PDB file of C-alpha atoms in Angstrom:
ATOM      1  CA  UNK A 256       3.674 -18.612 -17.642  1.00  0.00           C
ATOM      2  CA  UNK A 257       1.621 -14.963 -18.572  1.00  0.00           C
ATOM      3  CA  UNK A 258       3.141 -13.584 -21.987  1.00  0.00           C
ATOM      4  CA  UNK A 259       3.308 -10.351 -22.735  1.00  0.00           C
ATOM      5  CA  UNK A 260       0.412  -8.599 -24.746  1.00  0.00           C
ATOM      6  CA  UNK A 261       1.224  -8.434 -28.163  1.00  0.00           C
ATOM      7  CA  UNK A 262       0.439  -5.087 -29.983  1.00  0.00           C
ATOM      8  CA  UNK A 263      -2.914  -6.270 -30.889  1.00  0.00           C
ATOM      9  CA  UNK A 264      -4.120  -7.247 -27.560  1.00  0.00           C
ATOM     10  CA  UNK A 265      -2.772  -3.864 -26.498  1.00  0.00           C
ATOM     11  CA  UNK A 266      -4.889  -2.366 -28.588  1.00  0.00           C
ATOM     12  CA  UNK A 267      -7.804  -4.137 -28.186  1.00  0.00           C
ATOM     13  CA  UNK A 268      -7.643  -3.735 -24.413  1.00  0.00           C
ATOM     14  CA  UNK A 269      -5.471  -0.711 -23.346  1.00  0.00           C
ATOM     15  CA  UNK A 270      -7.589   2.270 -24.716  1.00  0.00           C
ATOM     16  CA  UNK A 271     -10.775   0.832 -22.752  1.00  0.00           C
ATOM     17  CA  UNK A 272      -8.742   0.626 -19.359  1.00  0.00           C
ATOM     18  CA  UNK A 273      -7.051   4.053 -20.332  1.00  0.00           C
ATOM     19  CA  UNK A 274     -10.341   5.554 -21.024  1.00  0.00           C
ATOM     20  CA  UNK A 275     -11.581   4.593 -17.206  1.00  0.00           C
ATOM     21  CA  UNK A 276      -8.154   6.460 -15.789  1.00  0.00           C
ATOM     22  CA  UNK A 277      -5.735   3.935 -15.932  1.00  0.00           C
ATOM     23  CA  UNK A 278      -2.305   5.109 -17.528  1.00  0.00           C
ATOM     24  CA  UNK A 279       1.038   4.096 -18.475  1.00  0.00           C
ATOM     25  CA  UNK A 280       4.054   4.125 -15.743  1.00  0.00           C
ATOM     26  CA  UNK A 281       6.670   5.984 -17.321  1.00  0.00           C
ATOM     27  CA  UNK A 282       9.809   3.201 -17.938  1.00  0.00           C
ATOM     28  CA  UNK A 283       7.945   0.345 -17.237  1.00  0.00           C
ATOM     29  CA  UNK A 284       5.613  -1.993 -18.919  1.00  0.00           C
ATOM     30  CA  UNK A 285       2.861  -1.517 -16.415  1.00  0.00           C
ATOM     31  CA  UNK A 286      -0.455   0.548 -16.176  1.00  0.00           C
ATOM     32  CA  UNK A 287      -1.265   2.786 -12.997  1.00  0.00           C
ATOM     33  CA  UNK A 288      -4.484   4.491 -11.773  1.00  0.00           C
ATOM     34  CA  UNK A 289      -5.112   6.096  -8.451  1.00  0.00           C
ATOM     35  CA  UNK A 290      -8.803   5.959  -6.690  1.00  0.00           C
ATOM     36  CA  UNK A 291     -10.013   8.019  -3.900  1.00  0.00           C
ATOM     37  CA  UNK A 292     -12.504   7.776  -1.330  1.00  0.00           C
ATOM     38  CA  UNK A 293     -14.543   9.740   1.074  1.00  0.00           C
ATOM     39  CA  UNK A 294     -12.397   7.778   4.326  1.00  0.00           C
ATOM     40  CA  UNK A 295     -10.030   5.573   5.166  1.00  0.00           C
ATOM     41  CA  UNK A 296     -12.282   3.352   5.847  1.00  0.00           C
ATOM     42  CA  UNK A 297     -13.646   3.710   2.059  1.00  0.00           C
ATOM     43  CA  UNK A 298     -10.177   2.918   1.087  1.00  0.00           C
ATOM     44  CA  UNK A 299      -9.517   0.437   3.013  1.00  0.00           C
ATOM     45  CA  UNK A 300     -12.603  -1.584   2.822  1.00  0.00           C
ATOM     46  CA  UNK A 301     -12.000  -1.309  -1.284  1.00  0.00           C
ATOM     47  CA  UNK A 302      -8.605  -2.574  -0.779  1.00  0.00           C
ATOM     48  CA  UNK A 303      -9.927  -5.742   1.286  1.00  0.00           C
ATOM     49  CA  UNK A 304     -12.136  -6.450  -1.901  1.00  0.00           C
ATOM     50  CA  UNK A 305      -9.187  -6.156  -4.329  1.00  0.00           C
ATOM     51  CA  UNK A 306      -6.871  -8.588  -2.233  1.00  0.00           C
ATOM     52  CA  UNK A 307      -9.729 -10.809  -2.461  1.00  0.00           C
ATOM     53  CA  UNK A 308      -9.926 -10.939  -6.465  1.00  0.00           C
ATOM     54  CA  UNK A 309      -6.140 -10.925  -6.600  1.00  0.00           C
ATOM     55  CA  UNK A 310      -5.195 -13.603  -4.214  1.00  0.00           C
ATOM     56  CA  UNK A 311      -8.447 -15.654  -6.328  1.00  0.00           C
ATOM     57  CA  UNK A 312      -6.792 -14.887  -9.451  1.00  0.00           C
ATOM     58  CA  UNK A 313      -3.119 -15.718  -7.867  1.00  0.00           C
ATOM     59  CA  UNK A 314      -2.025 -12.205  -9.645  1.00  0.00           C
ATOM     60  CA  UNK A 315      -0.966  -9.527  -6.991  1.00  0.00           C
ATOM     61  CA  UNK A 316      -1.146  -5.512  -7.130  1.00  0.00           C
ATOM     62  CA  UNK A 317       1.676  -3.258  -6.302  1.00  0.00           C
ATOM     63  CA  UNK A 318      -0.052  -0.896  -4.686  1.00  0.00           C
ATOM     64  CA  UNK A 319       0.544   1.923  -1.682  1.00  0.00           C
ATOM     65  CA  UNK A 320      -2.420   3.966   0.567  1.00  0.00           C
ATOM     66  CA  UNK A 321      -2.444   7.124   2.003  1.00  0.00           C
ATOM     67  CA  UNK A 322      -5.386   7.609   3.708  1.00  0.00           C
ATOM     68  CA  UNK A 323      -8.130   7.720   1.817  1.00  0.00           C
ATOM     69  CA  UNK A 324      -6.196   7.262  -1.450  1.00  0.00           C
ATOM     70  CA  UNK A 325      -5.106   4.236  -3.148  1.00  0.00           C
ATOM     71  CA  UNK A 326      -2.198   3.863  -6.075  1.00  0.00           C
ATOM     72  CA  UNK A 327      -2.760   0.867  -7.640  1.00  0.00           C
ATOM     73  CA  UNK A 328       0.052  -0.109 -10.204  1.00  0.00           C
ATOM     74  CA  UNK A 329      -0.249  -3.436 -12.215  1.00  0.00           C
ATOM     75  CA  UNK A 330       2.793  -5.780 -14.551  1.00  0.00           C
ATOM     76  CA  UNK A 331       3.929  -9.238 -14.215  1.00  0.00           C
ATOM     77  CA  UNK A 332       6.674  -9.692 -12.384  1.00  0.00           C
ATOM     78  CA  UNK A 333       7.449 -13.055 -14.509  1.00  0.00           C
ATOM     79  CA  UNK A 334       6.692 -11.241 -17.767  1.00  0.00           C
ATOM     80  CA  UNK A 335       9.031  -8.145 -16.606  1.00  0.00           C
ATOM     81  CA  UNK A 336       5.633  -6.288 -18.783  1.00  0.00           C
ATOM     82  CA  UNK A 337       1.794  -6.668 -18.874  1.00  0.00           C
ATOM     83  CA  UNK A 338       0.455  -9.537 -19.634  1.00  0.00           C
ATOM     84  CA  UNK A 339      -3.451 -10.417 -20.020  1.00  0.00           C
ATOM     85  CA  UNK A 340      -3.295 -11.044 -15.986  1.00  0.00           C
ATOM     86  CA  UNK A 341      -3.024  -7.526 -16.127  1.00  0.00           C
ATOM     87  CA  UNK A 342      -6.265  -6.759 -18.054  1.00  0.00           C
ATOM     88  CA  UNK A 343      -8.208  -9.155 -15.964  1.00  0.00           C
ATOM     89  CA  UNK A 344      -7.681  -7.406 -12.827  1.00  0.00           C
ATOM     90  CA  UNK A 345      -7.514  -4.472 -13.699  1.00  0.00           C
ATOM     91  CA  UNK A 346     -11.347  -5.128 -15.200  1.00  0.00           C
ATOM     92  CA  UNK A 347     -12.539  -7.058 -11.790  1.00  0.00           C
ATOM     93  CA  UNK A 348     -10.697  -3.859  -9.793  1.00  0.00           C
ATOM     94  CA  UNK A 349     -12.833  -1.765 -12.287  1.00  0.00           C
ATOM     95  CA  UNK A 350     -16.007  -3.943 -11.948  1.00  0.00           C
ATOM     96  CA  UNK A 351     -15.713  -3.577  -7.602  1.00  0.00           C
ATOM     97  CA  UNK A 352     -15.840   0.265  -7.780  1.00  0.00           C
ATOM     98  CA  UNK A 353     -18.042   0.775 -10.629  1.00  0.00           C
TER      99      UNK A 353
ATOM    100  CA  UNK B  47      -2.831  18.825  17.509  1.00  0.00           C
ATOM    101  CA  UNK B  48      -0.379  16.862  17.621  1.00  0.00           C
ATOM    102  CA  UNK B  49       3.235  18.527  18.255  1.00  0.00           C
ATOM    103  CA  UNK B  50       6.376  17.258  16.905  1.00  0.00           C
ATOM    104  CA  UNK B  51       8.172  15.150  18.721  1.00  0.00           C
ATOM    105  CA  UNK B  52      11.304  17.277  20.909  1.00  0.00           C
ATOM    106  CA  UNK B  53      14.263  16.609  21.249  1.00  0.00           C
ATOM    107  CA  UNK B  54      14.427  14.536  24.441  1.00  0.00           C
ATOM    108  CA  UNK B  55      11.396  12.923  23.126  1.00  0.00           C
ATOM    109  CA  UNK B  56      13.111  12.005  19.943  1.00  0.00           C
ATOM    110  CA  UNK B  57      16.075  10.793  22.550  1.00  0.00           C
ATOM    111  CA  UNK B  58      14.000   8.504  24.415  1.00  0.00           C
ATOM    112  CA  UNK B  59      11.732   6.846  22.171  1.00  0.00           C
ATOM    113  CA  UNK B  60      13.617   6.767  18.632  1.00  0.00           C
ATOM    114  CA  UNK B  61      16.069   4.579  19.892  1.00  0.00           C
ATOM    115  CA  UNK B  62      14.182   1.465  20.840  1.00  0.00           C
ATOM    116  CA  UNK B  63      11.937   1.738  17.452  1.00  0.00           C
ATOM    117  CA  UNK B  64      15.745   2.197  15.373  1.00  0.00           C
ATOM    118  CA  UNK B  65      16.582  -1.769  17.015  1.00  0.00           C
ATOM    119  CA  UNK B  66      13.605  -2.995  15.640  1.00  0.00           C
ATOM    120  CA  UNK B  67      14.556  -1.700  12.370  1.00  0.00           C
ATOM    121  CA  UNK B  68      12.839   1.427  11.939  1.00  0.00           C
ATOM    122  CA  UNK B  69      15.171   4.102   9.899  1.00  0.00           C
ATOM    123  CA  UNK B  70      14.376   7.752   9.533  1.00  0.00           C
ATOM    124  CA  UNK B  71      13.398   8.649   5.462  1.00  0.00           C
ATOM    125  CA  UNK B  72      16.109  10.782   3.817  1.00  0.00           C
ATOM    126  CA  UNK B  73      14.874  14.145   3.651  1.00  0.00           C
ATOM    127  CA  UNK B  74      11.594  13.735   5.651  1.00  0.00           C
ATOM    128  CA  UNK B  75      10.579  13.876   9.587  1.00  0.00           C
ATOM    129  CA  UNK B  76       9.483  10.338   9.338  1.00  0.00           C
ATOM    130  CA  UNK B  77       9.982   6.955   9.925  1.00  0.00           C
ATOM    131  CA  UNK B  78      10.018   4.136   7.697  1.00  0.00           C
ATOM    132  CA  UNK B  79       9.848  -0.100   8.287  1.00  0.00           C
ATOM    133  CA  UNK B  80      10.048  -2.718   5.732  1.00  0.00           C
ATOM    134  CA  UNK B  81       8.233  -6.227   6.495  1.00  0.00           C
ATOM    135  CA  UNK B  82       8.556  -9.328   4.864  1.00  0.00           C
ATOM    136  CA  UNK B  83       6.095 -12.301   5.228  1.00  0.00           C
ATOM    137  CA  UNK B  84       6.388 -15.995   3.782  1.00  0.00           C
ATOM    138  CA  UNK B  85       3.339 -15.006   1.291  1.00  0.00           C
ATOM    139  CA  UNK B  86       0.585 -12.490  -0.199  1.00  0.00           C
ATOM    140  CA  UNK B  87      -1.969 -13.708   2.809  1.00  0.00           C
ATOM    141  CA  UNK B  88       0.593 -13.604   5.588  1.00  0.00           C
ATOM    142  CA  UNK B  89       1.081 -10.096   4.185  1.00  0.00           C
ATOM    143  CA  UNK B  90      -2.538  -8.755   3.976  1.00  0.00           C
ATOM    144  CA  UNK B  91      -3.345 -10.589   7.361  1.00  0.00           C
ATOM    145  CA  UNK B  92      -0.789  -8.453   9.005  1.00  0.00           C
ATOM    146  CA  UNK B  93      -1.966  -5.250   7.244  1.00  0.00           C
ATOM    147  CA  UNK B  94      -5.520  -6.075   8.190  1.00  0.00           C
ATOM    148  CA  UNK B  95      -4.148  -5.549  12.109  1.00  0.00           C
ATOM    149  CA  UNK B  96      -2.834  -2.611  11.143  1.00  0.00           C
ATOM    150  CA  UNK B  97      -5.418  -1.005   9.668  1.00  0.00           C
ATOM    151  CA  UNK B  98      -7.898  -1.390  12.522  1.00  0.00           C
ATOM    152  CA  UNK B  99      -4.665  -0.157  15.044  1.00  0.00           C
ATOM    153  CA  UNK B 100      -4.633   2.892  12.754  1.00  0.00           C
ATOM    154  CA  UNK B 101      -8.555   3.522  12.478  1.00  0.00           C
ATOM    155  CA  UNK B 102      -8.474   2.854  16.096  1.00  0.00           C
ATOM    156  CA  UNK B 103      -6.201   5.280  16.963  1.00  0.00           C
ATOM    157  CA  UNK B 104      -7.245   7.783  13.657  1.00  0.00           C
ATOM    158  CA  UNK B 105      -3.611   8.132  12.636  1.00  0.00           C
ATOM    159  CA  UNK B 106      -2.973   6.588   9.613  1.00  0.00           C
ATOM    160  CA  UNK B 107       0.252   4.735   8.327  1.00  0.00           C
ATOM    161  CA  UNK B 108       1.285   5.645   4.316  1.00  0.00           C
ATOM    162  CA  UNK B 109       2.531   2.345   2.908  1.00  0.00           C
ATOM    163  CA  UNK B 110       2.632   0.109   0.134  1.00  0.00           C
ATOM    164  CA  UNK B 111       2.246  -3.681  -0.621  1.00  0.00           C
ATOM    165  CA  UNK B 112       4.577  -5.638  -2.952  1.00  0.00           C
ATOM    166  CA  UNK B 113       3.108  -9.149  -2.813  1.00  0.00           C
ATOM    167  CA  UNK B 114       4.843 -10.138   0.166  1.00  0.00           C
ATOM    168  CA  UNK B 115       6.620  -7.634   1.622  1.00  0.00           C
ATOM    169  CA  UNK B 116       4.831  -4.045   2.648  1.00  0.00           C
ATOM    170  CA  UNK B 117       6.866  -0.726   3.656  1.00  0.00           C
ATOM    171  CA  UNK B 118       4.737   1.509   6.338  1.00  0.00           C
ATOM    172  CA  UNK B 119       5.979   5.217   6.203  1.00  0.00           C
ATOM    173  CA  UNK B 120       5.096   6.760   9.692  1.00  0.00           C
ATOM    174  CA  UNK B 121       4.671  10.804  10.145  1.00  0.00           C
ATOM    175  CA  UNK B 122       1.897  13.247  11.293  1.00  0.00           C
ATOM    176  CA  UNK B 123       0.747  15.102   8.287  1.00  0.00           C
ATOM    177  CA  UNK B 124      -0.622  17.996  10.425  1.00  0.00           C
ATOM    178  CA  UNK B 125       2.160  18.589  12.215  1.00  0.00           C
ATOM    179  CA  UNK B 126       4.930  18.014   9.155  1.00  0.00           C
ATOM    180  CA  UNK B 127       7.053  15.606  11.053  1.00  0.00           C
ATOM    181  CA  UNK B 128       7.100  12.729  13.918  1.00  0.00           C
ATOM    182  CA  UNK B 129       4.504  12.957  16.661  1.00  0.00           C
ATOM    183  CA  UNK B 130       3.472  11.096  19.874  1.00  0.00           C
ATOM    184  CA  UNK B 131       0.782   9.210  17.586  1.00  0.00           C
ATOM    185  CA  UNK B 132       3.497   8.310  15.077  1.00  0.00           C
ATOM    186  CA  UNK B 133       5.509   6.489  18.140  1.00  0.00           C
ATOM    187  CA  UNK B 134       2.490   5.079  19.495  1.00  0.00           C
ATOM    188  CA  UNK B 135       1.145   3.394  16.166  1.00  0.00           C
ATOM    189  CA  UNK B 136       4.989   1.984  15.457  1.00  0.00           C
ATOM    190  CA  UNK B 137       5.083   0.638  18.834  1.00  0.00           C
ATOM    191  CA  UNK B 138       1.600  -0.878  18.094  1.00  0.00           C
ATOM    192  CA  UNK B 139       2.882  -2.182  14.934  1.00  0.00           C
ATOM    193  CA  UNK B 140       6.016  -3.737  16.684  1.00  0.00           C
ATOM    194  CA  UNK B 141       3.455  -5.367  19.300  1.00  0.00           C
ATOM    195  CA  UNK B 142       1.244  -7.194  16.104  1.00  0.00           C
ATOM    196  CA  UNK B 143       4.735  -8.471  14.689  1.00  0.00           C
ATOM    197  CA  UNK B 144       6.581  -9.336  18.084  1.00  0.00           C
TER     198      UNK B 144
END
């Protein structure tokens, strides 16, 4: 099972991920960024690629879409906090709109 | 445009979507459906179908995935409140599920 990041992985990873928009959700252990694209059909097809690195990586997003936007929030369930599953997709999410 | 839905609109199709578990959102002219599917794929399959029902029809569900389950929010943003397209993308909805 995921631990939670210590202090020093959170600050060895956090500022990086914070730096490319992603922030803390208020009361919870998780981190939260919201994209946006020119259509739905931006939105969506970047959704289809994120299911497909988090269903490969067994770690899922919460996550809601309005149109062209997408929320993306990310913790460990099992953890109840962020653990380096976290990190890892919130890089590959990072990696498939850079 | 759309229009919002009237009255004896509201009377004649709200009912049928209400028994399939469709609940109007507190303090909002929408509707609102929770789904639950045995996993993650089963999930993203169904919102796959839905996506392509909403780009089909260019009306556009707001909703949110939680591993499993996904909520789908259903209103018209241009007209403020429940439309003919709002019924008509439930129904179509209710139709991938049935």
């Amino acid at each position: 099972m995921a631990a939670k990041l210590t202090e020093g992985e959170r600050a060895e990873h956090l500022p990086a991920l914070e730096s490319a928009g992603w922030s803390m959700v208020e009361g919870r252990d998780a981190i939260r960024k919201r994209f946006t694209f020119r259509t739905f059909v931006d939105a969506w097809g970047f959704m289809s690629r994120v299911a497909l690195a988090a269903e490969k990586l067994d770690h899922h997003p919460e996550w809601s879409n309005v149109y062209r936007t997408v929320e993306i929030t990310l913790s460990t369930h099992d953890a109840a906090g962020l653990t380096a599953l976290d990190v890892k997709l919130a890089r590959r999410i990072e990696a498939l709109v850079g």
